[in-house]
PDB file of N, CA, C and O in Angstrom:
ATOM      1  N   MET A   1       1.012  -1.226  -0.089  1.00 44.00           N
ATOM      2  CA  MET A   1       0.016   0.067   0.065  1.00 44.00           C
ATOM      3  C   MET A   1       0.862   1.169   0.027  1.00 44.00           C
ATOM      4  O   MET A   1       1.571   1.135   0.742  1.00 44.00           O
ATOM      5  N   SER A   2       0.447   2.286  -0.885  1.00 45.00           N
ATOM      6  CA  SER A   2       1.618   3.316  -0.822  1.00 45.00           C
ATOM      7  C   SER A   2       0.785   4.603  -0.260  1.00 45.00           C
ATOM      8  O   SER A   2      -0.330   4.578  -0.190  1.00 45.00           O
ATOM      9  N   SER A   3       1.703   5.392   0.140  1.00 51.00           N
ATOM     10  CA  SER A   3       1.017   6.794   1.165  1.00 51.00           C
ATOM     11  C   SER A   3       1.662   7.743   0.373  1.00 51.00           C
ATOM     12  O   SER A   3       2.920   7.823  -0.032  1.00 51.00           O
ATOM     13  N   ASN A   4       1.006   9.091   0.629  1.00 54.00           N
ATOM     14  CA  ASN A   4       1.838  10.083   0.088  1.00 54.00           C
ATOM     15  C   ASN A   4       2.364  10.905   0.966  1.00 54.00           C
ATOM     16  O   ASN A   4       2.792  12.000   0.701  1.00 54.00           O
ATOM     17  N   THR A   5       2.675  10.488   1.979  1.00 51.00           N
ATOM     18  CA  THR A   5       3.266  11.122   3.295  1.00 51.00           C
ATOM     19  C   THR A   5       4.827  11.119   3.185  1.00 51.00           C
ATOM     20  O   THR A   5       5.364  10.055   2.842  1.00 51.00           O
ATOM     21  N   SER A   6       5.476  12.091   3.615  1.00 55.00           N
ATOM     22  CA  SER A   6       6.851  12.046   3.706  1.00 55.00           C
ATOM     23  C   SER A   6       7.355  11.329   5.065  1.00 55.00           C
ATOM     24  O   SER A   6       6.400  11.181   6.188  1.00 55.00           O
ATOM     25  N   GLY A   7       8.443  10.915   5.157  1.00 55.00           N
ATOM     26  CA  GLY A   7       8.949   9.987   6.433  1.00 55.00           C
ATOM     27  C   GLY A   7       8.983  10.911   7.638  1.00 55.00           C
ATOM     28  O   GLY A   7       8.601  10.345   8.795  1.00 55.00           O
ATOM     29  N   ASN A   8       9.087  12.143   7.550  1.00 62.00           N
ATOM     30  CA  ASN A   8       8.970  13.114   8.771  1.00 62.00           C
ATOM     31  C   ASN A   8       7.782  13.713   9.309  1.00 62.00           C
ATOM     32  O   ASN A   8       7.813  14.533  10.352  1.00 62.00           O
ATOM     33  N   GLU A   9       6.531  13.285   8.548  1.00 62.00           N
ATOM     34  CA  GLU A   9       5.208  13.722   9.203  1.00 62.00           C
ATOM     35  C   GLU A   9       4.653  12.915  10.257  1.00 62.00           C
ATOM     36  O   GLU A   9       5.011  11.612  10.269  1.00 62.00           O
ATOM     37  N   LYS A  10       3.716  13.387  10.993  1.00 67.00           N
ATOM     38  CA  LYS A  10       3.311  12.682  12.137  1.00 67.00           C
ATOM     39  C   LYS A  10       1.814  12.441  11.874  1.00 67.00           C
ATOM     40  O   LYS A  10       1.175  13.409  11.175  1.00 67.00           O
ATOM     41  N   PRO A  11       1.176  11.364  12.026  1.00 60.00           N
ATOM     42  CA  PRO A  11      -0.383  11.474  11.916  1.00 60.00           C
ATOM     43  C   PRO A  11      -1.112  12.433  12.731  1.00 60.00           C
ATOM     44  O   PRO A  11      -0.559  12.792  13.806  1.00 60.00           O
ATOM     45  N   GLY A  12      -1.855  13.198  12.015  1.00 59.00           N
ATOM     46  CA  GLY A  12      -2.824  14.235  12.730  1.00 59.00           C
ATOM     47  C   GLY A  12      -2.068  15.703  12.066  1.00 59.00           C
ATOM     48  O   GLY A  12      -2.614  16.326  12.908  1.00 59.00           O
ATOM     49  N   GLU A  13      -1.051  15.741  11.717  1.00 67.00           N
ATOM     50  CA  GLU A  13      -0.611  17.027  11.483  1.00 67.00           C
ATOM     51  C   GLU A  13      -1.423  17.739  10.270  1.00 67.00           C
ATOM     52  O   GLU A  13      -1.344  18.981  10.479  1.00 67.00           O
ATOM     53  N   GLY A  14      -2.216  17.315   9.498  1.00 65.00           N
ATOM     54  CA  GLY A  14      -3.251  17.938   8.608  1.00 65.00           C
ATOM     55  C   GLY A  14      -2.351  18.822   7.702  1.00 65.00           C
ATOM     56  O   GLY A  14      -1.386  18.417   7.106  1.00 65.00           O
ATOM     57  N   ILE A  15      -2.954  20.229   7.891  1.00 67.00           N
ATOM     58  CA  ILE A  15      -2.339  21.355   7.070  1.00 67.00           C
ATOM     59  C   ILE A  15      -0.934  21.453   7.425  1.00 67.00           C
ATOM     60  O   ILE A  15      -0.284  21.961   6.323  1.00 67.00           O
ATOM     61  N   ARG A  16      -0.446  21.369   8.359  1.00 66.00           N
ATOM     62  CA  ARG A  16       1.093  21.857   8.873  1.00 66.00           C
ATOM     63  C   ARG A  16       1.921  21.062   8.081  1.00 66.00           C
ATOM     64  O   ARG A  16       3.258  21.527   7.819  1.00 66.00           O
ATOM     65  N   SER A  17       1.592  19.929   7.409  1.00 69.00           N
ATOM     66  CA  SER A  17       2.718  18.890   6.833  1.00 69.00           C
ATOM     67  C   SER A  17       2.646  19.480   5.233  1.00 69.00           C
ATOM     68  O   SER A  17       3.388  18.861   4.575  1.00 69.00           O
ATOM     69  N   MET A  18       1.742  19.963   5.022  1.00 72.00           N
ATOM     70  CA  MET A  18       1.723  20.791   3.400  1.00 72.00           C
ATOM     71  C   MET A  18       2.887  21.729   3.156  1.00 72.00           C
ATOM     72  O   MET A  18       3.204  22.532   4.154  1.00 72.00           O
ATOM     73  N   ARG A  19       3.142  21.807   2.038  1.00 79.00           N
ATOM     74  CA  ARG A  19       4.413  22.735   1.689  1.00 79.00           C
ATOM     75  C   ARG A  19       3.231  24.224   1.321  1.00 79.00           C
ATOM     76  O   ARG A  19       2.310  23.981   0.708  1.00 79.00           O
ATOM     77  N   SER A  20       3.788  25.017   1.999  1.00 79.00           N
ATOM     78  CA  SER A  20       3.414  26.346   1.840  1.00 79.00           C
ATOM     79  C   SER A  20       4.313  27.654   1.967  1.00 79.00           C
ATOM     80  O   SER A  20       5.409  27.628   2.224  1.00 79.00           O
ATOM     81  N   THR A  21       3.911  28.823   1.248  1.00 85.00           N
ATOM     82  CA  THR A  21       4.673  29.986   1.511  1.00 85.00           C
ATOM     83  C   THR A  21       4.682  30.489   3.107  1.00 85.00           C
ATOM     84  O   THR A  21       3.948  30.400   3.734  1.00 85.00           O
ATOM     85  N   ASN A  22       5.556  31.153   3.144  1.00 84.00           N
ATOM     86  CA  ASN A  22       5.474  32.065   4.423  1.00 84.00           C
ATOM     87  C   ASN A  22       4.536  33.031   4.574  1.00 84.00           C
ATOM     88  O   ASN A  22       4.321  32.995   5.847  1.00 84.00           O
ATOM     89  N   ALA A  23       4.227  33.618   3.455  1.00 87.00           N
ATOM     90  CA  ALA A  23       3.031  34.510   3.761  1.00 87.00           C
ATOM     91  C   ALA A  23       1.704  33.971   4.065  1.00 87.00           C
ATOM     92  O   ALA A  23       0.809  34.306   4.740  1.00 87.00           O
ATOM     93  N   PHE A  24       1.451  32.713   3.352  1.00 85.00           N
ATOM     94  CA  PHE A  24       0.229  32.131   3.887  1.00 85.00           C
ATOM     95  C   PHE A  24       0.533  31.381   4.964  1.00 85.00           C
ATOM     96  O   PHE A  24      -0.662  31.703   5.658  1.00 85.00           O
ATOM     97  N   ARG A  25       1.443  31.308   5.681  1.00 81.00           N
ATOM     98  CA  ARG A  25       1.527  30.776   7.126  1.00 81.00           C
ATOM     99  C   ARG A  25       1.273  31.828   8.083  1.00 81.00           C
ATOM    100  O   ARG A  25       0.591  31.909   9.055  1.00 81.00           O
ATOM    101  N   VAL A  26       1.675  33.092   7.905  1.00 83.00           N
ATOM    102  CA  VAL A  26       1.815  34.344   8.409  1.00 83.00           C
ATOM    103  C   VAL A  26       0.025  34.894   8.403  1.00 83.00           C
ATOM    104  O   VAL A  26      -0.542  35.189   9.603  1.00 83.00           O
ATOM    105  N   ILE A  27      -0.329  34.802   7.310  1.00 87.00           N
ATOM    106  CA  ILE A  27      -1.824  35.164   7.079  1.00 87.00           C
ATOM    107  C   ILE A  27      -2.702  34.339   7.946  1.00 87.00           C
ATOM    108  O   ILE A  27      -3.629  34.687   8.568  1.00 87.00           O
ATOM    109  N   ASN A  28      -2.589  32.890   7.852  1.00 83.00           N
ATOM    110  CA  ASN A  28      -3.231  31.862   8.363  1.00 83.00           C
ATOM    111  C   ASN A  28      -2.779  31.184   9.620  1.00 83.00           C
ATOM    112  O   ASN A  28      -2.533  30.067   9.515  1.00 83.00           O
ATOM    113  N   PHE A  29      -2.309  32.067  10.470  1.00 82.00           N
ATOM    114  CA  PHE A  29      -1.618  31.532  11.827  1.00 82.00           C
ATOM    115  C   PHE A  29      -2.351  30.443  12.635  1.00 82.00           C
ATOM    116  O   PHE A  29      -1.568  29.727  12.953  1.00 82.00           O
ATOM    117  N   GLU A  30      -3.718  30.713  12.548  1.00 80.00           N
ATOM    118  CA  GLU A  30      -4.447  29.641  13.359  1.00 80.00           C
ATOM    119  C   GLU A  30      -4.524  28.296  12.853  1.00 80.00           C
ATOM    120  O   GLU A  30      -4.545  27.296  13.535  1.00 80.00           O
ATOM    121  N   LEU A  31      -4.078  28.180  11.410  1.00 78.00           N
ATOM    122  CA  LEU A  31      -3.842  26.826  10.848  1.00 78.00           C
ATOM    123  C   LEU A  31      -2.659  26.128  11.560  1.00 78.00           C
ATOM    124  O   LEU A  31      -2.552  24.836  11.544  1.00 78.00           O
ATOM    125  N   TYR A  32      -1.660  26.809  11.624  1.00 77.00           N
ATOM    126  CA  TYR A  32      -0.465  26.450  12.037  1.00 77.00           C
ATOM    127  C   TYR A  32      -0.110  26.098  13.558  1.00 77.00           C
ATOM    128  O   TYR A  32       1.060  25.493  14.202  1.00 77.00           O
ATOM    129  N   ALA A  33      -0.710  27.000  14.517  1.00 79.00           N
ATOM    130  CA  ALA A  33      -0.346  27.109  15.921  1.00 79.00           C
ATOM    131  C   ALA A  33      -1.098  25.849  16.444  1.00 79.00           C
ATOM    132  O   ALA A  33      -2.205  25.592  16.334  1.00 79.00           O
ATOM    133  N   LYS A  34      -0.217  25.380  17.485  1.00 81.00           N
ATOM    134  CA  LYS A  34      -0.742  24.283  18.022  1.00 81.00           C
ATOM    135  C   LYS A  34      -1.740  24.650  19.261  1.00 81.00           C
ATOM    136  O   LYS A  34      -1.297  25.752  19.848  1.00 81.00           O
ATOM    137  N   PRO A  35      -2.748  24.018  19.757  1.00 84.00           N
ATOM    138  CA  PRO A  35      -3.536  24.530  20.721  1.00 84.00           C
ATOM    139  C   PRO A  35      -3.024  24.472  22.068  1.00 84.00           C
ATOM    140  O   PRO A  35      -2.053  23.592  22.300  1.00 84.00           O
ATOM    141  N   ASN A  36      -3.010  25.729  22.780  1.00 90.00           N
ATOM    142  CA  ASN A  36      -2.676  25.837  23.842  1.00 90.00           C
ATOM    143  C   ASN A  36      -3.744  25.975  25.118  1.00 90.00           C
ATOM    144  O   ASN A  36      -4.427  26.678  25.144  1.00 90.00           O
ATOM    145  N   ILE A  37      -3.845  24.888  26.206  1.00 94.00           N
ATOM    146  CA  ILE A  37      -4.930  24.930  26.772  1.00 94.00           C
ATOM    147  C   ILE A  37      -4.975  26.044  28.081  1.00 94.00           C
ATOM    148  O   ILE A  37      -6.094  26.157  28.529  1.00 94.00           O
ATOM    149  N   VAL A  38      -3.911  26.394  28.420  1.00 95.00           N
ATOM    150  CA  VAL A  38      -3.875  27.581  29.317  1.00 95.00           C
ATOM    151  C   VAL A  38      -4.464  28.816  28.708  1.00 95.00           C
ATOM    152  O   VAL A  38      -5.288  29.394  29.263  1.00 95.00           O
ATOM    153  N   ILE A  39      -4.121  29.160  27.661  1.00 92.00           N
ATOM    154  CA  ILE A  39      -4.401  30.296  26.902  1.00 92.00           C
ATOM    155  C   ILE A  39      -5.921  30.176  26.455  1.00 92.00           C
ATOM    156  O   ILE A  39      -6.800  31.043  26.759  1.00 92.00           O
ATOM    157  N   MET A  40      -6.493  29.040  25.913  1.00 94.00           N
ATOM    158  CA  MET A  40      -7.847  28.852  25.653  1.00 94.00           C
ATOM    159  C   MET A  40      -8.738  28.921  26.867  1.00 94.00           C
ATOM    160  O   MET A  40      -9.653  29.441  26.964  1.00 94.00           O
ATOM    161  N   SER A  41      -8.412  28.192  28.143  1.00 97.00           N
ATOM    162  CA  SER A  41      -9.006  28.271  29.383  1.00 97.00           C
ATOM    163  C   SER A  41      -9.248  29.763  29.889  1.00 97.00           C
ATOM    164  O   SER A  41     -10.089  30.295  30.452  1.00 97.00           O
ATOM    165  N   ILE A  42      -8.285  30.506  29.828  1.00 97.00           N
ATOM    166  CA  ILE A  42      -8.225  31.960  30.070  1.00 97.00           C
ATOM    167  C   ILE A  42      -9.317  32.845  29.169  1.00 97.00           C
ATOM    168  O   ILE A  42      -9.862  33.797  29.484  1.00 97.00           O
ATOM    169  N   GLY A  43      -9.183  32.553  27.987  1.00 96.00           N
ATOM    170  CA  GLY A  43     -10.384  33.014  27.136  1.00 96.00           C
ATOM    171  C   GLY A  43     -11.525  32.687  27.188  1.00 96.00           C
ATOM    172  O   GLY A  43     -12.616  33.423  27.325  1.00 96.00           O
ATOM    173  N   VAL A  44     -11.663  31.554  27.629  1.00 97.00           N
ATOM    174  CA  VAL A  44     -13.391  30.690  27.979  1.00 97.00           C
ATOM    175  C   VAL A  44     -13.880  31.451  29.309  1.00 97.00           C
ATOM    176  O   VAL A  44     -14.612  31.961  29.303  1.00 97.00           O
ATOM    177  N   THR A  45     -12.535  31.892  30.201  1.00 98.00           N
ATOM    178  CA  THR A  45     -13.062  32.026  31.389  1.00 98.00           C
ATOM    179  C   THR A  45     -13.474  33.798  31.096  1.00 98.00           C
ATOM    180  O   THR A  45     -14.624  34.140  31.775  1.00 98.00           O
ATOM    181  N   CYS A  46     -12.708  34.460  30.429  1.00 98.00           N
ATOM    182  CA  CYS A  46     -13.094  36.094  30.272  1.00 98.00           C
ATOM    183  C   CYS A  46     -14.473  36.118  29.612  1.00 98.00           C
ATOM    184  O   CYS A  46     -15.120  37.109  29.899  1.00 98.00           O
ATOM    185  N   PHE A  47     -14.572  35.277  28.523  1.00 98.00           N
ATOM    186  CA  PHE A  47     -15.750  35.301  27.896  1.00 98.00           C
ATOM    187  C   PHE A  47     -17.013  35.005  28.776  1.00 98.00           C
ATOM    188  O   PHE A  47     -17.925  35.716  28.688  1.00 98.00           O
ATOM    189  N   GLY A  48     -16.766  33.990  29.446  1.00 98.00           N
ATOM    190  CA  GLY A  48     -17.890  33.525  30.344  1.00 98.00           C
ATOM    191  C   GLY A  48     -18.097  34.578  31.622  1.00 98.00           C
ATOM    192  O   GLY A  48     -19.438  34.925  31.588  1.00 98.00           O
ATOM    193  N   LEU A  49     -17.018  35.263  32.029  1.00 98.00           N
ATOM    194  CA  LEU A  49     -17.567  36.580  32.946  1.00 98.00           C
ATOM    195  C   LEU A  49     -18.116  37.722  32.169  1.00 98.00           C
ATOM    196  O   LEU A  49     -18.894  38.413  32.834  1.00 98.00           O
ATOM    197  N   ALA A  50     -17.609  38.075  30.962  1.00 98.00           N
ATOM    198  CA  ALA A  50     -18.333  39.015  30.049  1.00 98.00           C
ATOM    199  C   ALA A  50     -19.779  38.568  30.177  1.00 98.00           C
ATOM    200  O   ALA A  50     -20.479  39.460  30.323  1.00 98.00           O
ATOM    201  N   LEU A  51     -19.951  37.452  29.641  1.00 98.00           N
ATOM    202  CA  LEU A  51     -21.452  37.385  29.587  1.00 98.00           C
ATOM    203  C   LEU A  51     -22.303  37.210  30.707  1.00 98.00           C
ATOM    204  O   LEU A  51     -23.103  37.749  30.984  1.00 98.00           O
ATOM    205  N   GLY A  52     -21.790  36.944  31.923  1.00 98.00           N
ATOM    206  CA  GLY A  52     -22.072  36.779  33.096  1.00 98.00           C
ATOM    207  C   GLY A  52     -22.360  38.296  33.597  1.00 98.00           C
ATOM    208  O   GLY A  52     -23.679  38.579  34.244  1.00 98.00           O
ATOM    209  N   TYR A  53     -21.407  39.268  33.377  1.00 97.00           N
ATOM    210  CA  TYR A  53     -21.728  40.459  33.696  1.00 97.00           C
ATOM    211  C   TYR A  53     -22.860  41.177  33.091  1.00 97.00           C
ATOM    212  O   TYR A  53     -23.846  42.103  33.460  1.00 97.00           O
ATOM    213  N   ILE A  54     -23.116  40.790  31.617  1.00 94.00           N
ATOM    214  CA  ILE A  54     -24.119  41.464  30.871  1.00 94.00           C
ATOM    215  C   ILE A  54     -25.550  40.843  31.332  1.00 94.00           C
ATOM    216  O   ILE A  54     -26.522  41.574  31.483  1.00 94.00           O
ATOM    217  N   ALA A  55     -25.461  39.604  31.807  1.00 95.00           N
ATOM    218  CA  ALA A  55     -26.626  39.000  32.199  1.00 95.00           C
ATOM    219  C   ALA A  55     -27.007  39.592  33.745  1.00 95.00           C
ATOM    220  O   ALA A  55     -28.305  40.043  33.779  1.00 95.00           O
ATOM    221  N   TYR A  56     -26.053  39.850  34.761  1.00 95.00           N
ATOM    222  CA  TYR A  56     -26.277  40.557  35.883  1.00 95.00           C
ATOM    223  C   TYR A  56     -26.630  41.941  35.508  1.00 95.00           C
ATOM    224  O   TYR A  56     -27.855  42.286  36.284  1.00 95.00           O
ATOM    225  N   MET A  57     -26.381  42.857  34.683  1.00 90.00           N
ATOM    226  CA  MET A  57     -26.894  44.133  34.733  1.00 90.00           C
ATOM    227  C   MET A  57     -28.203  44.140  34.002  1.00 90.00           C
ATOM    228  O   MET A  57     -29.062  44.833  34.470  1.00 90.00           O
ATOM    229  N   ARG A  58     -28.229  43.182  33.035  1.00 85.00           N
ATOM    230  CA  ARG A  58     -29.733  43.223  32.648  1.00 85.00           C
ATOM    231  C   ARG A  58     -30.712  42.767  33.677  1.00 85.00           C
ATOM    232  O   ARG A  58     -31.832  43.423  33.771  1.00 85.00           O
ATOM    233  N   GLN A  59     -30.547  41.690  34.539  1.00 88.00           N
ATOM    234  CA  GLN A  59     -31.190  41.503  35.575  1.00 88.00           C
ATOM    235  C   GLN A  59     -31.413  42.573  36.780  1.00 88.00           C
ATOM    236  O   GLN A  59     -32.530  42.703  37.339  1.00 88.00           O
ATOM    237  N   LYS A  60     -30.418  43.343  36.842  1.00 87.00           N
ATOM    238  CA  LYS A  60     -30.464  44.409  37.719  1.00 87.00           C
ATOM    239  C   LYS A  60     -31.509  45.519  37.399  1.00 87.00           C
ATOM    240  O   LYS A  60     -32.265  45.911  38.123  1.00 87.00           O
ATOM    241  N   TYR A  61     -31.318  45.776  36.200  1.00 80.00           N
ATOM    242  CA  TYR A  61     -32.133  46.840  35.432  1.00 80.00           C
ATOM    243  C   TYR A  61     -33.608  46.457  35.469  1.00 80.00           C
ATOM    244  O   TYR A  61     -34.586  47.123  36.053  1.00 80.00           O
ATOM    245  N   GLU A  62     -34.107  45.201  35.308  1.00 78.00           N
ATOM    246  CA  GLU A  62     -35.054  44.836  35.223  1.00 78.00           C
ATOM    247  C   GLU A  62     -35.784  44.535  36.427  1.00 78.00           C
ATOM    248  O   GLU A  62     -37.116  44.601  36.507  1.00 78.00           O
ATOM    249  N   SER A  63     -35.192  44.253  37.453  1.00 82.00           N
ATOM    250  CA  SER A  63     -35.598  44.046  38.931  1.00 82.00           C
ATOM    251  C   SER A  63     -35.685  45.625  39.450  1.00 82.00           C
ATOM    252  O   SER A  63     -36.658  45.798  40.492  1.00 82.00           O
ATOM    253  N   MET A  64     -35.367  46.782  38.753  1.00 82.00           N
ATOM    254  CA  MET A  64     -35.586  47.838  39.364  1.00 82.00           C
ATOM    255  C   MET A  64     -36.751  48.656  38.515  1.00 82.00           C
ATOM    256  O   MET A  64     -37.159  49.507  38.959  1.00 82.00           O
ATOM    257  N   GLY A  65     -37.198  47.620  37.984  1.00 80.00           N
ATOM    258  CA  GLY A  65     -38.675  48.355  37.194  1.00 80.00           C
ATOM    259  C   GLY A  65     -38.418  48.710  35.666  1.00 80.00           C
ATOM    260  O   GLY A  65     -39.208  49.295  35.184  1.00 80.00           O
ATOM    261  N   TYR A  66     -37.128  48.639  35.321  1.00 81.00           N
ATOM    262  CA  TYR A  66     -36.980  49.039  33.795  1.00 81.00           C
ATOM    263  C   TYR A  66     -37.113  47.949  32.630  1.00 81.00           C
ATOM    264  O   TYR A  66     -36.904  46.847  33.119  1.00 81.00           O
ATOM    265  N   TYR A  67     -37.456  48.224  31.587  1.00 78.00           N
ATOM    266  CA  TYR A  67     -37.466  47.106  30.485  1.00 78.00           C
ATOM    267  C   TYR A  67     -36.716  47.528  29.353  1.00 78.00           C
ATOM    268  O   TYR A  67     -36.632  48.841  29.115  1.00 78.00           O
ATOM    269  N   ALA A  68     -36.380  46.866  28.474  1.00 79.00           N
ATOM    270  CA  ALA A  68     -35.642  47.032  27.064  1.00 79.00           C
ATOM    271  C   ALA A  68     -36.702  47.621  26.102  1.00 79.00           C
ATOM    272  O   ALA A  68     -37.828  46.732  25.746  1.00 79.00           O
ATOM    273  N   ALA A  69     -36.573  48.633  25.627  1.00 84.00           N
ATOM    274  CA  ALA A  69     -37.378  49.049  24.629  1.00 84.00           C
ATOM    275  C   ALA A  69     -36.517  49.435  23.381  1.00 84.00           C
ATOM    276  O   ALA A  69     -35.358  49.971  23.556  1.00 84.00           O
ATOM    277  N   VAL A  70     -37.271  49.836  22.254  1.00 87.00           N
ATOM    278  CA  VAL A  70     -36.582  49.811  20.924  1.00 87.00           C
ATOM    279  C   VAL A  70     -36.876  51.661  20.869  1.00 87.00           C
ATOM    280  O   VAL A  70     -38.224  51.525  20.541  1.00 87.00           O
ATOM    281  N   ASP A  71     -36.373  52.467  20.562  1.00 85.00           N
ATOM    282  CA  ASP A  71     -36.643  53.950  20.297  1.00 85.00           C
ATOM    283  C   ASP A  71     -36.805  53.997  18.758  1.00 85.00           C
ATOM    284  O   ASP A  71     -36.667  53.129  18.055  1.00 85.00           O
ATOM    285  N   LYS A  72     -36.994  55.290  18.415  1.00 86.00           N
ATOM    286  CA  LYS A  72     -37.354  55.560  16.886  1.00 86.00           C
ATOM    287  C   LYS A  72     -36.143  55.187  16.014  1.00 86.00           C
ATOM    288  O   LYS A  72     -36.186  54.659  14.814  1.00 86.00           O
ATOM    289  N   ASP A  73     -34.835  55.493  16.758  1.00 87.00           N
ATOM    290  CA  ASP A  73     -33.671  55.165  15.935  1.00 87.00           C
ATOM    291  C   ASP A  73     -33.383  53.890  15.779  1.00 87.00           C
ATOM    292  O   ASP A  73     -32.302  53.455  15.028  1.00 87.00           O
ATOM    293  N   GLY A  74     -33.964  52.917  16.492  1.00 85.00           N
ATOM    294  CA  GLY A  74     -33.540  51.497  16.434  1.00 85.00           C
ATOM    295  C   GLY A  74     -32.520  51.022  17.508  1.00 85.00           C
ATOM    296  O   GLY A  74     -32.101  50.109  17.484  1.00 85.00           O
ATOM    297  N   LYS A  75     -32.296  52.189  18.392  1.00 87.00           N
ATOM    298  CA  LYS A  75     -31.577  51.808  19.657  1.00 87.00           C
ATOM    299  C   LYS A  75     -32.315  51.060  20.565  1.00 87.00           C
ATOM    300  O   LYS A  75     -33.241  51.558  20.830  1.00 87.00           O
ATOM    301  N   GLU A  76     -31.639  50.221  21.361  1.00 84.00           N
ATOM    302  CA  GLU A  76     -32.224  49.426  22.613  1.00 84.00           C
ATOM    303  C   GLU A  76     -31.794  50.595  23.672  1.00 84.00           C
ATOM    304  O   GLU A  76     -30.915  50.570  24.041  1.00 84.00           O
ATOM    305  N   ILE A  77     -32.873  50.781  24.449  1.00 83.00           N
ATOM    306  CA  ILE A  77     -32.983  51.710  25.662  1.00 83.00           C
ATOM    307  C   ILE A  77     -33.724  51.161  26.833  1.00 83.00           C
ATOM    308  O   ILE A  77     -34.614  50.265  26.432  1.00 83.00           O
ATOM    309  N   PHE A  78     -33.345  51.449  28.102  1.00 77.00           N
ATOM    310  CA  PHE A  78     -34.142  50.990  29.140  1.00 77.00           C
ATOM    311  C   PHE A  78     -34.830  52.048  29.813  1.00 77.00           C
ATOM    312  O   PHE A  78     -34.480  53.073  29.842  1.00 77.00           O
ATOM    313  N   GLU A  79     -36.269  51.766  29.825  1.00 79.00           N
ATOM    314  CA  GLU A  79     -37.307  52.728  30.090  1.00 79.00           C
ATOM    315  C   GLU A  79     -37.807  52.139  31.437  1.00 79.00           C
ATOM    316  O   GLU A  79     -38.121  50.891  31.563  1.00 79.00           O
ATOM    317  N   LYS A  80     -38.188  53.010  32.438  1.00 77.00           N
ATOM    318  CA  LYS A  80     -39.095  52.896  33.547  1.00 77.00           C
ATOM    319  C   LYS A  80     -40.269  52.257  33.112  1.00 77.00           C
ATOM    320  O   LYS A  80     -41.068  52.923  32.241  1.00 77.00           O
ATOM    321  N   LYS A  81     -41.017  51.123  33.737  1.00 77.00           N
ATOM    322  CA  LYS A  81     -42.229  50.759  33.631  1.00 77.00           C
ATOM    323  C   LYS A  81     -43.172  51.774  34.013  1.00 77.00           C
ATOM    324  O   LYS A  81     -42.932  52.340  35.320  1.00 77.00           O
ATOM    325  N   LYS A  82     -44.146  52.135  33.204  1.00 77.00           N
ATOM    326  CA  LYS A  82     -45.266  53.085  33.570  1.00 77.00           C
ATOM    327  C   LYS A  82     -46.566  52.502  33.565  1.00 77.00           C
ATOM    328  O   LYS A  82     -46.978  51.439  32.757  1.00 77.00           O
ATOM    329  N   SER A  83     -47.395  52.941  34.496  1.00 75.00           N
ATOM    330  CA  SER A  83     -48.806  52.108  34.901  1.00 75.00           C
ATOM    331  C   SER A  83     -49.629  53.217  33.758  1.00 75.00           C
ATOM    332  O   SER A  83     -49.410  54.431  33.540  1.00 75.00           O
ATOM    333  N   LYS A  84     -50.773  52.473  33.552  1.00 76.00           N
ATOM    334  CA  LYS A  84     -51.574  53.386  32.447  1.00 76.00           C
ATOM    335  C   LYS A  84     -52.368  54.452  33.322  1.00 76.00           C
ATOM    336  O   LYS A  84     -52.770  55.509  32.880  1.00 76.00           O
ATOM    337  N   TRP A  85     -52.147  54.047  34.652  1.00 78.00           N
ATOM    338  CA  TRP A  85     -52.831  55.207  35.494  1.00 78.00           C
ATOM    339  C   TRP A  85     -52.151  56.359  35.863  1.00 78.00           C
ATOM    340  O   TRP A  85     -52.586  57.458  36.441  1.00 78.00           O
ATOM    341  N   ASP A  86     -50.882  56.488  35.653  1.00 64.00           N
ATOM    342  CA  ASP A  86     -49.908  57.580  36.081  1.00 64.00           C
ATOM    343  C   ASP A  86     -50.135  58.656  34.869  1.00 64.00           C
ATOM    344  O   ASP A  86     -50.217  58.645  33.628  1.00 64.00           O
TER     345      ASP A  86
END
């Protein structure tokens, strides 16, 4: 059985084992960088904290009696809930 791989490739190398120019490698850095679990976990933690903060702020405003409304310009604003009796 013949294979198209050279002797120095490892299984699972994928696109890293292909010949390419340095410009292609610089432009498509993500294809050649090996995954780093520490950096990935820091990024996931920061993203989760940002989403949690957004959810907290939204819940805080809603508990104060505000609701999300869309004004004439299409922007989302928080307005105080008003009674029909006011």
